[in-house]
Coordinates of C-alpha atoms and ligand atoms in Angstrom, one line a residue:
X16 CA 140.6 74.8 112.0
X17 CA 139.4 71.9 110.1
X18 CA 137.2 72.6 107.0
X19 CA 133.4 72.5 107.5
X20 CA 133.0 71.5 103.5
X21 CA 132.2 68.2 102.3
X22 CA 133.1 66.5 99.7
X23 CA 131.1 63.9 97.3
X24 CA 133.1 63.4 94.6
X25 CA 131.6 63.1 91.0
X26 CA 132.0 58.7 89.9
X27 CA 132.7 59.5 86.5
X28 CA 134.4 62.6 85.6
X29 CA 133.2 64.2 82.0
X30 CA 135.5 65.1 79.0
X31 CA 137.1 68.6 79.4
X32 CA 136.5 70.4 76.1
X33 CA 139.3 71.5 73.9
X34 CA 140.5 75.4 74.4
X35 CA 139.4 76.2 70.3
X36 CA 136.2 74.6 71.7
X37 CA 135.6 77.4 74.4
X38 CA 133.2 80.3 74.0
X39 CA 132.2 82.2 77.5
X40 CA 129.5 80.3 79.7
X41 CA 128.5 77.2 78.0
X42 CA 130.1 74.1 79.5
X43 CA 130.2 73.8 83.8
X44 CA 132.7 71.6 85.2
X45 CA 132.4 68.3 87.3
X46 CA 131.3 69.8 90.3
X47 CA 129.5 72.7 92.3
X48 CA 129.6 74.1 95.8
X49 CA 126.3 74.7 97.6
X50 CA 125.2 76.1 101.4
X51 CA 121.5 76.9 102.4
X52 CA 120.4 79.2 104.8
X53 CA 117.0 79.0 107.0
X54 CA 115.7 81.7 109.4
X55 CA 117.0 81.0 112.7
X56 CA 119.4 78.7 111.4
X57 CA 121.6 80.5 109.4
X58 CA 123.7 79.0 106.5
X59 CA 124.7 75.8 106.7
X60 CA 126.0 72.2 105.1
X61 CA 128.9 74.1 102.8
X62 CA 129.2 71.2 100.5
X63 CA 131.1 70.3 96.9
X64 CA 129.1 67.8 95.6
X65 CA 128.4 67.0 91.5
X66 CA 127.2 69.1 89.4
X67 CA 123.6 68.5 88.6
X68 CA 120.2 70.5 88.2
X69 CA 118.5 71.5 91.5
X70 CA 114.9 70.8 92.7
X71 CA 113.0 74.3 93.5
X72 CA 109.4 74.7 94.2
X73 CA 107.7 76.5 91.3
X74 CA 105.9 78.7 94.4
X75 CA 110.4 79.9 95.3
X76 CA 110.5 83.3 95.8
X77 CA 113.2 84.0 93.0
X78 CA 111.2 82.6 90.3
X79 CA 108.2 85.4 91.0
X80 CA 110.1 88.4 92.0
X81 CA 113.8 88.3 91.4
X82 CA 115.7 88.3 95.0
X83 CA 119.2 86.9 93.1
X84 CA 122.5 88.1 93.3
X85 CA 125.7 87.1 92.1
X86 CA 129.4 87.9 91.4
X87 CA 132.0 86.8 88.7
X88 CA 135.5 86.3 89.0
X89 CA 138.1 84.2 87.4
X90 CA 140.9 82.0 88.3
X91 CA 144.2 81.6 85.8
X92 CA 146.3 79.1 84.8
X93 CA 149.8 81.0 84.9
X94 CA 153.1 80.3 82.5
X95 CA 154.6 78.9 86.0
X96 CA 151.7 76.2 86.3
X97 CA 150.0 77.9 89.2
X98 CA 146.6 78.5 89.4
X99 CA 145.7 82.2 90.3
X100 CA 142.3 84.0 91.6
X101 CA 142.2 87.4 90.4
X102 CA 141.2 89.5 93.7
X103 CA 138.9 87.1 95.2
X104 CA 138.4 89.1 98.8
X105 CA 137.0 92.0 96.5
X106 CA 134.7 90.1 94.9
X107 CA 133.1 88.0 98.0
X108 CA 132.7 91.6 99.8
X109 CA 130.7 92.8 96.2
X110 CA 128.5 90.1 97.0
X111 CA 128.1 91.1 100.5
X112 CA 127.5 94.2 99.7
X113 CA 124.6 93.2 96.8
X114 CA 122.9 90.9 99.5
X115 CA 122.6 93.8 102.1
X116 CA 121.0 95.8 99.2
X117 CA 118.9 92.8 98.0
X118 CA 117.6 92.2 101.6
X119 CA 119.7 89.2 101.9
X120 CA 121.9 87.4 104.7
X121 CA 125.4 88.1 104.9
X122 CA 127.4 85.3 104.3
X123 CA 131.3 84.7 105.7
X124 CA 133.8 85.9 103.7
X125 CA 136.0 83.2 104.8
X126 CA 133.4 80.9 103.6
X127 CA 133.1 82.4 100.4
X128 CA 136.9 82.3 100.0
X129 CA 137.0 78.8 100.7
X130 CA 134.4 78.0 98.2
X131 CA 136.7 79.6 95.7
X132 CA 139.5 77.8 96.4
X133 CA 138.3 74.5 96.9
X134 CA 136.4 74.3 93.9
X135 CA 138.8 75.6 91.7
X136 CA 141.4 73.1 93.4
X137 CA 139.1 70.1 92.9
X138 CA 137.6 71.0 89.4
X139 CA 141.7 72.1 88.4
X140 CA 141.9 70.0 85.0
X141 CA 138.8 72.2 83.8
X142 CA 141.3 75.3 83.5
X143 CA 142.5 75.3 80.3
X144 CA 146.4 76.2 79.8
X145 CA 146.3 78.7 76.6
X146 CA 147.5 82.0 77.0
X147 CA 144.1 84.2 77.3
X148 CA 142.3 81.1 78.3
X149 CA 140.4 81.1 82.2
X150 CA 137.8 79.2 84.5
X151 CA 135.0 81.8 85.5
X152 CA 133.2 81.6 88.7
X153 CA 129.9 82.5 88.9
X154 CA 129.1 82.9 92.8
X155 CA 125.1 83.1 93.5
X156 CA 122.4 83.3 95.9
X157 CA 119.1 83.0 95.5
X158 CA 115.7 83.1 97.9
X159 CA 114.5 79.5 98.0
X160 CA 111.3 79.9 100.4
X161 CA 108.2 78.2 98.8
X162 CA 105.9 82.1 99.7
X163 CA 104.2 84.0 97.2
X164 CA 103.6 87.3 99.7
X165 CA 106.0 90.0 98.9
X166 CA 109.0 90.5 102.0
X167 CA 112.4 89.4 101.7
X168 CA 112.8 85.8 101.9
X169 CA 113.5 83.2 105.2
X170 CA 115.3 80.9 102.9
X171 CA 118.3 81.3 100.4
X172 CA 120.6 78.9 98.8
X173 CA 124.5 79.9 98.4
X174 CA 126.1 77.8 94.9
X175 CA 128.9 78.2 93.2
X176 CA 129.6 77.1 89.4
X177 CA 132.3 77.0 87.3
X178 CA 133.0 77.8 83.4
X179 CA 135.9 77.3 81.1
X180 CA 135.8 80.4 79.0
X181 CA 138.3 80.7 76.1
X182 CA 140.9 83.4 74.4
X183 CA 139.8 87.2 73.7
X184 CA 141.8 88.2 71.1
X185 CA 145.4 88.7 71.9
X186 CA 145.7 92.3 73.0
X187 CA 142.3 92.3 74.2
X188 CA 138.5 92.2 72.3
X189 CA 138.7 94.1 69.1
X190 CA 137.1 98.0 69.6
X191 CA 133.2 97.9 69.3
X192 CA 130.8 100.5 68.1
X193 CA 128.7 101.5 70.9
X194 CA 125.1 103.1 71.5
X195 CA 124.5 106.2 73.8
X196 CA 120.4 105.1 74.6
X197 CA 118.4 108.7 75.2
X198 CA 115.4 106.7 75.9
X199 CA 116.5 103.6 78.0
X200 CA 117.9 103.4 81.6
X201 CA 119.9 101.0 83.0
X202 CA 119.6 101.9 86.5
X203 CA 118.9 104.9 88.5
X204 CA 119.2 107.2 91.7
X205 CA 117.9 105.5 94.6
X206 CA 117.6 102.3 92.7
X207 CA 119.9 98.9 92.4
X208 CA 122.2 99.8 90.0
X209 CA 125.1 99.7 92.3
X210 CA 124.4 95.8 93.5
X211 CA 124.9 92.9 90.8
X212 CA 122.0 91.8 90.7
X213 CA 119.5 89.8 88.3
X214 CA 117.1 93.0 87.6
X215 CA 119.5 94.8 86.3
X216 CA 120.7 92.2 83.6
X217 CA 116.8 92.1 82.7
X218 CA 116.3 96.2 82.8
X219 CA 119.1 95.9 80.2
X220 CA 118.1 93.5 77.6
X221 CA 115.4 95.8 75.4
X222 CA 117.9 98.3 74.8
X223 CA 121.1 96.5 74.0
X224 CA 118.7 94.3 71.7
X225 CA 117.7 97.9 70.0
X226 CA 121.3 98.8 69.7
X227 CA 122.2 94.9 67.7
X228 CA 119.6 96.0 65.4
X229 CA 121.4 98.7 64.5
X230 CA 124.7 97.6 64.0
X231 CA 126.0 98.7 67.8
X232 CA 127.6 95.7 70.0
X233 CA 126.5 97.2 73.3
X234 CA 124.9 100.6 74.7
X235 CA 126.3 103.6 76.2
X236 CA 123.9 103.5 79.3
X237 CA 123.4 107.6 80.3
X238 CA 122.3 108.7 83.8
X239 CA 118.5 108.4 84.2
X240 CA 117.3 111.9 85.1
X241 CA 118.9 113.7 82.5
X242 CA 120.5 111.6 80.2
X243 CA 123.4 113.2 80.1
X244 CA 125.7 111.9 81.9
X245 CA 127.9 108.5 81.2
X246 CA 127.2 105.5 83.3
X247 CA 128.5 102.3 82.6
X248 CA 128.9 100.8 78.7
X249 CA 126.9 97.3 78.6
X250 CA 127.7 95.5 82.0
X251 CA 131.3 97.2 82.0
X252 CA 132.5 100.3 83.9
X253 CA 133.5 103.0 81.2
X254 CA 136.9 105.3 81.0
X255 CA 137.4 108.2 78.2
X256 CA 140.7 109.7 77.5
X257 CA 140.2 113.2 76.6
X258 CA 143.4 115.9 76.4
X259 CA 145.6 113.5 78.3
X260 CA 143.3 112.5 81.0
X261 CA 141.3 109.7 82.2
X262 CA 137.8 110.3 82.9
X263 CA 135.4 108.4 85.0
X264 CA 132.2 108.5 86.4
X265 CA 132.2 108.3 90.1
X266 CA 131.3 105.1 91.9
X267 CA 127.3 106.1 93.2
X268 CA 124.1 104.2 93.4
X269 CA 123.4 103.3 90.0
X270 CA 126.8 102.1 89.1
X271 CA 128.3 99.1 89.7
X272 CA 131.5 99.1 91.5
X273 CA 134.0 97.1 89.4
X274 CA 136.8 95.3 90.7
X275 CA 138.6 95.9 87.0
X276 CA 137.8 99.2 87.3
X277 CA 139.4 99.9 91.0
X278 CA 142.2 97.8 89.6
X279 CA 142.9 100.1 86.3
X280 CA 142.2 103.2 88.7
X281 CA 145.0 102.2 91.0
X282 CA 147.2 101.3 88.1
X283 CA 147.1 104.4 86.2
X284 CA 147.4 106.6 89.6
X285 CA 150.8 104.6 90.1
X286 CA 152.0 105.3 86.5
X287 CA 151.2 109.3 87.2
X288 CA 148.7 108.9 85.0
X289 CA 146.2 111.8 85.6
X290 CA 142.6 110.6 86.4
X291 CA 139.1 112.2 87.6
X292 CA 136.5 110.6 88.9
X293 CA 133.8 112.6 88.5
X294 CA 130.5 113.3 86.1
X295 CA 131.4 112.8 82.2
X296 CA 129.5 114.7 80.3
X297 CA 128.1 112.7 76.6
X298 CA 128.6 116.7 75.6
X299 CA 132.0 117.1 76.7
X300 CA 132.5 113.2 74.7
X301 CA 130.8 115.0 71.3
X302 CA 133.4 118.2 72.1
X303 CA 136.0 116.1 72.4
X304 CA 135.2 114.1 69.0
X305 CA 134.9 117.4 67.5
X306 CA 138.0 119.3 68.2
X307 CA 140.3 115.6 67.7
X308 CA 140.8 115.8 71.6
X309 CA 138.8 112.3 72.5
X310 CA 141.8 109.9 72.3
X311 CA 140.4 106.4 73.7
X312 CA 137.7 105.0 75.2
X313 CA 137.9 101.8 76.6
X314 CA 135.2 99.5 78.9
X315 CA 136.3 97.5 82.0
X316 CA 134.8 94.2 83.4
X317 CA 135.9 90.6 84.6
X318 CA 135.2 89.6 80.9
X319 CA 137.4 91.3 79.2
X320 CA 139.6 93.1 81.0
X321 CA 139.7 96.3 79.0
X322 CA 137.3 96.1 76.2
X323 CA 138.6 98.8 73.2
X324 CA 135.7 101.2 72.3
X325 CA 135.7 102.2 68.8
X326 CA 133.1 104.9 68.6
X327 CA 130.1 106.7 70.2
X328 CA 126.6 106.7 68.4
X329 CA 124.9 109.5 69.6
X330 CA 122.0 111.3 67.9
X331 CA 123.0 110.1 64.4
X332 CA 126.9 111.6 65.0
X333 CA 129.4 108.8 65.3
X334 CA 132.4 110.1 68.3
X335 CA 135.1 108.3 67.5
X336 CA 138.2 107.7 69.0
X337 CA 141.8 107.2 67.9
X338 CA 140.5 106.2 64.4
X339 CA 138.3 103.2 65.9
X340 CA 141.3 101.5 67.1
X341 CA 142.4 100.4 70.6
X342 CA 144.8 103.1 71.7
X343 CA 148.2 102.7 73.1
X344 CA 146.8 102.8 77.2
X345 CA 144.1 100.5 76.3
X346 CA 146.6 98.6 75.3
X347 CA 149.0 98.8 78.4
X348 CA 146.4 98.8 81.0
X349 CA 145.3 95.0 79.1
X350 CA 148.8 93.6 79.7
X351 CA 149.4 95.0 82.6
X352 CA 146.5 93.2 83.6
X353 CA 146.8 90.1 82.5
X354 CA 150.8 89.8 83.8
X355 CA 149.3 90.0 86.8
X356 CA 146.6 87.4 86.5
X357 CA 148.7 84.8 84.5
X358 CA 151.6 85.3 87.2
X359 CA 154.1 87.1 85.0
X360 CA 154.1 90.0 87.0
X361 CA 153.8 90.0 91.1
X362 CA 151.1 91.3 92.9
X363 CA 150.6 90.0 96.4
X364 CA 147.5 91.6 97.0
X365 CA 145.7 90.7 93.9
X366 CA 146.5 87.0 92.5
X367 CA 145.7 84.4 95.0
X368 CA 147.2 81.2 94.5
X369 CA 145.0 78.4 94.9
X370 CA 147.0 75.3 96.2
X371 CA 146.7 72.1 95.7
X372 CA 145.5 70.3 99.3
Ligands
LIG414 C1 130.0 93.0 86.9 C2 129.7 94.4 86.3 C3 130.8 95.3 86.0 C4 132.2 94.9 86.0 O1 132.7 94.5 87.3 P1 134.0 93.7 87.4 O2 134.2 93.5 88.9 O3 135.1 94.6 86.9 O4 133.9 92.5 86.7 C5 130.4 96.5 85.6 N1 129.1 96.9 85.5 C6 128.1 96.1 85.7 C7 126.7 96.5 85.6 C8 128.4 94.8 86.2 O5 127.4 93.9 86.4

């Protein structure tokens, strides 16, 4: 079948920036994809065309209360010279699944998939070569209708951008000190915790900037009813180590379901790792800390990968793991990982080529 995308090429084509130059998010490449949607319409003109700002009515829907989703993926430049999206199918069905809860329509998959590759294909000399070195794409939708009354929107526009985004260090981030927040929630039961969505990044920011004051990088987000239980560490999934095995909370509606994390899950399972999904005390953590069973703690998220975590603040203890360095698995599941992505290991199912047309 012939592809429905147009393409208007940008005239002149801007610098791309030097890899020492990258940091995550700050630089877009040449162009952008975009499809709208109208009731009785549905989504329509899928279209690569410059990047450039957009023209939205100060009375759009998004700008007064928040219908905006999005996803984040990246694509790698391998050793071999191909260029590889890490899991792409997961990630358009995550958006999918955050428009349904948003009140949103579902877009094609296919569609979505397509926007992917073609972008990346066309934008290709923004993704730099370096080892450690990625484009990000940030996927979106938000609700364009010019209506101030409160009911999901009749108009939304698809767009996709793209980010260079340099190195983490070289065996993944260095471990961070992290918060366990008794008085802040992230997300809760019955809530949207479980779709990405743009309310949840702003339901985050009071606490994490609470924990920078104190010295902590991110926060330890606890369930919402009792404040117990662990949830997700900044906007990663979290994993403990304690006696040999891997604890995780299970997937529910105020966790987000990470693709990193289902990828690590599947990974240690096929090692014979032993792993639990299931409610992690911050108790059983402090126990743990205690009695020198608590061996690593780790966070995982497009990002990253597998962010090291150093040590638990919680009620003026510090839990610390393996001495506040990244433990041996951390370390494993991060190049195991990344072989994958940068094409120095096989997998079929996860790295998508994206070839040139
Ligand atoms: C995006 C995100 C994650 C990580 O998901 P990945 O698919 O692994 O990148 C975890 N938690 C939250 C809250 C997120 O928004």
């Amino acid at each position: 079948m012939p592809s429905r995308i147009t393409v208007e090429r940008a005239s002149t084509l801007r610098p791309v920036p030097a890899a020492k130059d990258l940091s995550f998010g700050t630089q877009f490449s040449d162009h952008m994809f975009l499809m709208d949607y109208h009731e009785g319409q549905g989504w329509h003109d899928p279209r690569i065309v410059p990047y450039a700002d957009f023209h939205l009515s100060p009375a759009a829907c998004v700008l007064h209360y928040g219908q905006a989703i999005f996803d984040g993926l990246k694509a790698f430049r391998g050793d071999d010279g191909v260029v590889r999206l890490f899991r792409p199918e997961a990630h358009a069905a995550r958006l999918n699944r955050s428009a349904e809860r948003l009140c949103m329509p579902r877009l094609d998959p296919e569609i979505v998939l397509e926007s992917f590759q073609r972008l990346v294909d066309i934008d290709r000399r923004w993704i730099p070569t370096e080892r450690g070195t990625s484009i990000y794409l940030r996927p979106t939708v938000i609700a364009t209708e010019n209506f101030l009354g409160v009911r999901p929107a009749r108009s939304y526009r698809y767009f996709l951008i793209l980010s260079p985004v340099g190195a983490y260090y070289a065996e993944g981030s260095a471990p961070v000190r992290i918060l366990a927040s008794e008085d802040h929630t992230r997300a809760v039961r019955g809530g949207l915790g479980a779709a990405k969505t743009a309310a949840n990044y702003a339901a985050s920011l009071y606490a994490a900037e609470l924990a920078h004051k104190t010295g902590y990088t991110q926060v330890l987000w606890l369930d919402g009813v009792e404040h117990r239980y662990l949830e997700e560490v900044g906007t990663m999934n979290i994993m403990v180590k304690i006696g040999g095995k891997v604890l995780t909370p299970p997937l529910s509606d105020s966790i987000l379901a990470g693709v990193t994390r289902d990828s690590v899950l599947s990974l240690l399972r096929s090692w014979g790792v032993e792993v639990e999904e299931r409610p992690v005390a911050i108790d059983e953590i402090q126990a743990a800390a205690r009695n020198g069973s608590l061996e690593e703690i780790w966070g995982t998220g497009t990002a990253a990968v597998i962010s090291p975590v150093g040590e638990i603040g919680w009620r003026g203890e510090a839990l610390i793991a393996n001495d506040g360095k990244a433990g041996p698995l951390t370390r494993r599941l991060y190049d195991a990982i990344t072989a994958i992505q940068y094409g120095a290991a096989a997998h079929n199912d996860w790295a998508m080529p994206v070839l040139p047309r």
